[in-house]
PDB file of C-alpha atoms in Angstrom:
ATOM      1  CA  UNK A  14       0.000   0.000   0.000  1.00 82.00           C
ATOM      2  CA  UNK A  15       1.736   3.608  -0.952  1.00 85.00           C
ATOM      3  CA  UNK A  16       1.493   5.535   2.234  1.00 85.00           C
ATOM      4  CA  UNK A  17       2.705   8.608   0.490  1.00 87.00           C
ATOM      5  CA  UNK A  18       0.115  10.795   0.219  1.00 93.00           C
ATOM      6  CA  UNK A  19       1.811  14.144  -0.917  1.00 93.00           C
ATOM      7  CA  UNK A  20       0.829  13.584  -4.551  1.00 93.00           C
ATOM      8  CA  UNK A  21      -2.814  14.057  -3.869  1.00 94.00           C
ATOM      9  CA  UNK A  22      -2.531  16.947  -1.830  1.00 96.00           C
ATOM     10  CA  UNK A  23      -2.600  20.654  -3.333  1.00 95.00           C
ATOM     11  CA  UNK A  24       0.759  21.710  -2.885  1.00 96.00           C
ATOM     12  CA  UNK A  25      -0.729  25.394  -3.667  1.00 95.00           C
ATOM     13  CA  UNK A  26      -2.731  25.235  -0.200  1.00 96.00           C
ATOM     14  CA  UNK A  27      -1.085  26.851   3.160  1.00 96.00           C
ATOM     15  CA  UNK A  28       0.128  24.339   5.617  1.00 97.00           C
ATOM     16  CA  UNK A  29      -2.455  25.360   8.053  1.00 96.00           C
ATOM     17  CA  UNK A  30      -5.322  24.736   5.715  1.00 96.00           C
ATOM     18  CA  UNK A  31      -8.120  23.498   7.600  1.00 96.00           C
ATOM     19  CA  UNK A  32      -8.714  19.697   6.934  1.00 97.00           C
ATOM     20  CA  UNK A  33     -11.810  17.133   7.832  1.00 97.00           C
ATOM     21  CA  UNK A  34     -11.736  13.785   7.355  1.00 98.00           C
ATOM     22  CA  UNK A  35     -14.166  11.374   7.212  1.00 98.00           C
ATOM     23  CA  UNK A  36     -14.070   7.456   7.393  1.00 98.00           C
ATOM     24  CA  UNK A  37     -16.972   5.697   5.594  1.00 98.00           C
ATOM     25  CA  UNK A  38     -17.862   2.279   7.049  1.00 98.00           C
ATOM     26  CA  UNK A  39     -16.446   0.505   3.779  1.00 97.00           C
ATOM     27  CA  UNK A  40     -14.497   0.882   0.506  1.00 97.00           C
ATOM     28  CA  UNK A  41     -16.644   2.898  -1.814  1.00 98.00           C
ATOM     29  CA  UNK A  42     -16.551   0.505  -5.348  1.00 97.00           C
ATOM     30  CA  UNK A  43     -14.665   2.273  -8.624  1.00 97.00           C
ATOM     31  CA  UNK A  44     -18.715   3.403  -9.782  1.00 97.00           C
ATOM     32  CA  UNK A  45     -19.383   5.074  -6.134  1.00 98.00           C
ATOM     33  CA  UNK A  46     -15.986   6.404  -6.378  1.00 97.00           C
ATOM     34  CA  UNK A  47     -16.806   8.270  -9.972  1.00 97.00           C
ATOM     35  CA  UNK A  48     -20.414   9.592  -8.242  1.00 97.00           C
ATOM     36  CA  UNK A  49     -18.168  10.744  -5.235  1.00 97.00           C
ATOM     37  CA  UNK A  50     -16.247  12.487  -7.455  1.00 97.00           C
ATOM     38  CA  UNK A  51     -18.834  14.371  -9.131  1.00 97.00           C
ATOM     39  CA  UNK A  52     -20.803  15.129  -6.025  1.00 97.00           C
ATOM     40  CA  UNK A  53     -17.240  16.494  -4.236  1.00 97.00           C
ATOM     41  CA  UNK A  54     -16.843  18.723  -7.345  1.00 97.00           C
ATOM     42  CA  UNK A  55     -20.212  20.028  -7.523  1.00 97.00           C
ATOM     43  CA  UNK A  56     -19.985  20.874  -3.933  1.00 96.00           C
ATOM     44  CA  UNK A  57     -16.520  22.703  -4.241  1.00 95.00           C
ATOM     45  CA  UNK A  58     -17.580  24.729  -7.245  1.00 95.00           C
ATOM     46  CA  UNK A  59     -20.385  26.128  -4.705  1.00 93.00           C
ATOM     47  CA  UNK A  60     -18.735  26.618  -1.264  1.00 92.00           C
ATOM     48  CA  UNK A  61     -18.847  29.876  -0.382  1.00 89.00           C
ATOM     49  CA  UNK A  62     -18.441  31.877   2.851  1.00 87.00           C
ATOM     50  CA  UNK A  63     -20.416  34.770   3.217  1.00 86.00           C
ATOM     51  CA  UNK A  64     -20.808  34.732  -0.155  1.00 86.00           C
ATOM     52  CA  UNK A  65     -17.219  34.628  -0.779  1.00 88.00           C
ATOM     53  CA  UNK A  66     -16.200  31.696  -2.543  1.00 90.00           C
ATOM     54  CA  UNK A  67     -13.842  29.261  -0.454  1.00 92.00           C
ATOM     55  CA  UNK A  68     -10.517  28.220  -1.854  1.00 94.00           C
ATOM     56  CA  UNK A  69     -11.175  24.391  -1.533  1.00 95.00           C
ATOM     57  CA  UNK A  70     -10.461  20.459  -1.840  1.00 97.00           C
ATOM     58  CA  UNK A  71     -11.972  17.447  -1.750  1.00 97.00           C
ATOM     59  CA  UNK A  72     -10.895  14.031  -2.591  1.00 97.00           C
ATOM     60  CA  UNK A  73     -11.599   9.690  -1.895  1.00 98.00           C
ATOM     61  CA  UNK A  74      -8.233   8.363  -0.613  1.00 97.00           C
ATOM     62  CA  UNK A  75      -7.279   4.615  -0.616  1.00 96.00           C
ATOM     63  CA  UNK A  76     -11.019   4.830  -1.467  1.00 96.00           C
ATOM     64  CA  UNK A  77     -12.411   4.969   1.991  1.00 97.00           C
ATOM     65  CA  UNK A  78     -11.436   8.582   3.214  1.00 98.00           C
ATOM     66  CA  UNK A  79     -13.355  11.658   2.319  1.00 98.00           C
ATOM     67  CA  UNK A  80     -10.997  14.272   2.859  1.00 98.00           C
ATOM     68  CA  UNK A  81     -12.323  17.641   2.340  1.00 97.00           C
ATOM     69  CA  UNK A  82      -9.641  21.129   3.090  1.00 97.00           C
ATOM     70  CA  UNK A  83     -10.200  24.727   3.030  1.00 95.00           C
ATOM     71  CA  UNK A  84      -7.650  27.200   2.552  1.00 95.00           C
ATOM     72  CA  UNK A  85      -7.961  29.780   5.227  1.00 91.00           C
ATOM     73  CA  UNK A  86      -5.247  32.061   4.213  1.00 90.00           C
ATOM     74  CA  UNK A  87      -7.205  32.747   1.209  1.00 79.00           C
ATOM     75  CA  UNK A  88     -11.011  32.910   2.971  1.00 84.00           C
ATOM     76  CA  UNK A  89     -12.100  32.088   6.360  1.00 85.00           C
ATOM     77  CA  UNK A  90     -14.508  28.978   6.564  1.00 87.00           C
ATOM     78  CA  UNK A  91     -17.188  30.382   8.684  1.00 82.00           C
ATOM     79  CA  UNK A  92     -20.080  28.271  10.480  1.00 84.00           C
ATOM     80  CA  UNK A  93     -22.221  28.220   7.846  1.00 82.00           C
ATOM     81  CA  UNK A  94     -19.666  26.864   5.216  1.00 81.00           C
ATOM     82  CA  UNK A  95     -19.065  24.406   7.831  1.00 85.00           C
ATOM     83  CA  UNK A  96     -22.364  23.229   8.034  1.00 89.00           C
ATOM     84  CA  UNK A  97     -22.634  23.149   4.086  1.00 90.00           C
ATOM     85  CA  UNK A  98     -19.562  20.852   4.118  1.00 93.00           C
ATOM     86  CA  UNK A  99     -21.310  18.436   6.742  1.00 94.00           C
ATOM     87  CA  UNK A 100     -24.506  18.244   4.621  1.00 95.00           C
ATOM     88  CA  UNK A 101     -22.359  17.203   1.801  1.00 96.00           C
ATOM     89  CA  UNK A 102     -20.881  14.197   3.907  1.00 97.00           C
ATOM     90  CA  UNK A 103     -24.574  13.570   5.571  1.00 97.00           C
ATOM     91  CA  UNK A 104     -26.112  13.402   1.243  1.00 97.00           C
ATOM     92  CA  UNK A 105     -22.832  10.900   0.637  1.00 98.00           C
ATOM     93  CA  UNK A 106     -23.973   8.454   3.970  1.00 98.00           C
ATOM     94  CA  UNK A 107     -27.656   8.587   2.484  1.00 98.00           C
ATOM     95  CA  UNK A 108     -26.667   8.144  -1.188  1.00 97.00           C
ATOM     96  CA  UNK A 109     -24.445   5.173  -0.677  1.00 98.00           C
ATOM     97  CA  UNK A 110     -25.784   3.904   2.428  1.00 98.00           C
ATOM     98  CA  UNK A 111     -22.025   3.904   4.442  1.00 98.00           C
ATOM     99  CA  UNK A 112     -21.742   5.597   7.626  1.00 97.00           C
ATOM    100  CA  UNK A 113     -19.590   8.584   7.736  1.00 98.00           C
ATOM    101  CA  UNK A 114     -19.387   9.972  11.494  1.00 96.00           C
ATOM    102  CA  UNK A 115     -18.683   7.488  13.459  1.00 96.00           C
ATOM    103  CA  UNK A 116     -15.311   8.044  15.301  1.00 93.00           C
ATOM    104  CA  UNK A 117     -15.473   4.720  17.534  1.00 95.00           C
ATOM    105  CA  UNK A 118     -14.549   2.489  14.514  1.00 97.00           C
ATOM    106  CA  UNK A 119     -10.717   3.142  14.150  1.00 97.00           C
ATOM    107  CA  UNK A 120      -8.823   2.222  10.942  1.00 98.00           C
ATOM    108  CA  UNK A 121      -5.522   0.244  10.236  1.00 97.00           C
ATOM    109  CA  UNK A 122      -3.028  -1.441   7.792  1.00 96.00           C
ATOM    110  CA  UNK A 123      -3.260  -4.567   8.627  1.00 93.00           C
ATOM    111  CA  UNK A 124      -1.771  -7.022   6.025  1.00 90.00           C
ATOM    112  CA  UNK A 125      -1.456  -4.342   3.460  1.00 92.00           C
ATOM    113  CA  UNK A 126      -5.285  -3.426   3.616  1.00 94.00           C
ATOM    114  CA  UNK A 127      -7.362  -1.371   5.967  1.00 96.00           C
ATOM    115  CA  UNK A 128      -8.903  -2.648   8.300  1.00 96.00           C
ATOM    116  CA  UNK A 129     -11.528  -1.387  11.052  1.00 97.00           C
ATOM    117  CA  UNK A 130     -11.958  -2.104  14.336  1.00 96.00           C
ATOM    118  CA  UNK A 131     -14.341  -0.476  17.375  1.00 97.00           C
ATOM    119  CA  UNK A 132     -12.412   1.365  19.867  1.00 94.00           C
ATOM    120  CA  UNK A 133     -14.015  -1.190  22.528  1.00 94.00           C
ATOM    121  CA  UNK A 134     -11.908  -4.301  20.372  1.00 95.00           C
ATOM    122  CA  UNK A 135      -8.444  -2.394  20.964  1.00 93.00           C
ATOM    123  CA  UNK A 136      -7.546  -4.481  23.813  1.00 92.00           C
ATOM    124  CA  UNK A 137      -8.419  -7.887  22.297  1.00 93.00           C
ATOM    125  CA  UNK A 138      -6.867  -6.823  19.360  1.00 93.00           C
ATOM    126  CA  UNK A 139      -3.250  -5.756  21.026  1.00 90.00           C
ATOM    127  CA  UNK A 140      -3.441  -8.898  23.433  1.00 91.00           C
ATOM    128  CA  UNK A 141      -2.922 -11.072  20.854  1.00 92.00           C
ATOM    129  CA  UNK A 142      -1.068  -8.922  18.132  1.00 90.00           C
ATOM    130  CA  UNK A 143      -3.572  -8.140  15.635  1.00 92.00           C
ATOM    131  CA  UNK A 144      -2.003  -4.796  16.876  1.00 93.00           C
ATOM    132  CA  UNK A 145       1.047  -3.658  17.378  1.00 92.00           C
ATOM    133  CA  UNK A 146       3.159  -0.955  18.223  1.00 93.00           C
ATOM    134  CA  UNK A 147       3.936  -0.879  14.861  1.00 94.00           C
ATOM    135  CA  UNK A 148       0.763  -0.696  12.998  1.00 95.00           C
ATOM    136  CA  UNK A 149      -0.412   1.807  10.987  1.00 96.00           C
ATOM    137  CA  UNK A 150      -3.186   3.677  12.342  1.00 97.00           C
ATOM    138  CA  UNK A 151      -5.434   6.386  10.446  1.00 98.00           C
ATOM    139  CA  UNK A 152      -5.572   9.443  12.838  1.00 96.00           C
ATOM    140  CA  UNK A 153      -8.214  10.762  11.710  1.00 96.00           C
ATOM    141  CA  UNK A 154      -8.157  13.996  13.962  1.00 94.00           C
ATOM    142  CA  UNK A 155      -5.743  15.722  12.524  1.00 96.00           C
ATOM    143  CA  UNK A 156      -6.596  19.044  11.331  1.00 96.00           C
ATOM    144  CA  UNK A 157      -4.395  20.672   9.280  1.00 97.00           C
ATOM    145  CA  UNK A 158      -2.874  20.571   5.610  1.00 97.00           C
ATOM    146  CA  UNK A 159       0.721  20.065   7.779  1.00 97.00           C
ATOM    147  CA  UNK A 160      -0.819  17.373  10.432  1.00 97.00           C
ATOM    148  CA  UNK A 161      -2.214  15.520   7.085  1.00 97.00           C
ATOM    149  CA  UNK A 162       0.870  15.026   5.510  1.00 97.00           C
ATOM    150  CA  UNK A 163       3.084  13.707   8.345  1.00 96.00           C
ATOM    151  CA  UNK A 164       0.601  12.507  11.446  1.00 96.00           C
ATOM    152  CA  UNK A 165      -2.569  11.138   9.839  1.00 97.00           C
ATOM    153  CA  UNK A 166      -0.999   7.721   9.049  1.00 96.00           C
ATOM    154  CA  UNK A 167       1.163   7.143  11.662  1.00 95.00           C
ATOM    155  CA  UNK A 168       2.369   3.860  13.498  1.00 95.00           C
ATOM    156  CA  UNK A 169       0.140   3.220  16.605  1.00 94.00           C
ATOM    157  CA  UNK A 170       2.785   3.344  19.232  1.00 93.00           C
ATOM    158  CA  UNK A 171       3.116   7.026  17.833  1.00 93.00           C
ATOM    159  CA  UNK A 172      -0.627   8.047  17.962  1.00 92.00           C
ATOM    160  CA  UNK A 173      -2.834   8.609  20.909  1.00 90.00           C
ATOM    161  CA  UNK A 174      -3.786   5.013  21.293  1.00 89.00           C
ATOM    162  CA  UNK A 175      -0.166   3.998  22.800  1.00 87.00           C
ATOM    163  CA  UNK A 176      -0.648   5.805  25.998  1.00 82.00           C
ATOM    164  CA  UNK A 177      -4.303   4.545  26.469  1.00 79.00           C
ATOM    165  CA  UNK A 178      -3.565   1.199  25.665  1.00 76.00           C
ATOM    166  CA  UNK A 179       0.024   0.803  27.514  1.00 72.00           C
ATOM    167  CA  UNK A 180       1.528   0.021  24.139  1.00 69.00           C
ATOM    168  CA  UNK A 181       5.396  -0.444  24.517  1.00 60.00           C
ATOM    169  CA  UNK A 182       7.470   0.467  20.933  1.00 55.00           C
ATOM    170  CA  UNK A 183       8.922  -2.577  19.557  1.00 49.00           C
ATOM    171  CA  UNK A 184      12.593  -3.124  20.200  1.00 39.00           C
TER     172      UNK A 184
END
């Protein structure tokens, strides 16, 4: 799986471009993934703040991601642009029947696919090294242009989850 992600991301966009991601339920098949396309396109070509239009980007990566960035150096994304951007994301979980919001089901490379797994599993999972310290893990909390491109894929023992779940880095 090619972890490098730099390729798909505007390198015209500031480094502190805002940045959501969301994590549908599945992989979205190649037809979904045109429809996605189209839908993410129409959407950009009409998001505006306060009538201003925002500088924007939206894209399917490893064809499970929505990632959707504003650059805020150009326009601020106010609360109703926001909102505009969730409705997008709410008309994707309706149209292809995937769930889009639910940040309890945590996603990793396992075996050179992704793989999810309920937050409440972690500990079954470790204890018998389905996960490891060394695991890629989608942190999908990051929220900048800059936190995209070097901590959203990032080895579990160098995420969030190490501390909570005591993991030790592999010597």
């Amino acid at each position: 799986m090619n972890t490098n992600i730099a390729e798909f991301i505007p390198e015209d966009f500031d480094a502190s471009s805002r940045v959501w991601i969301y994590q549908s339920s599945r992989l979205f098949s190649m037809g979904e993934a045109f429809e996605l396309e189209s839908m993410m396109n129409k959407f950009l070509q009409s998001w505006n703040t306060h009538g201003t239009p925002v500088k924007g980007y939206a894209n399917l990566l490893y064809g499970q991601f929505v990632i959707l960035m504003a650059d805020e150096s150009a326009t601020y994304v106010s609360g109703c642009s926001t909102d505009s951007s969730v409705r997008l994301i709410k008309e994707i979980e309706e149209k292809f029947n995937v769930t889009m919001f639910d940040r309890q089901m945590l996603a990793f490379v396992i075996k050179d696919k992704i793989q999810l797994l309920p937050l409440q599993q972690i500990p079954y999972a470790v204890q018998n090294n389905f996960i490891t310290p060394g695991t890629l893990y989608f942190n999908n909390l990051v929220a900048t242009k800059a936190d995209l491109l070097s901590k959203w894929l990032v080895p579990v023992k160098d995420s969030w989850l190490a501390k909570k779940f005591k993991l030790e880095a592999e010597v």
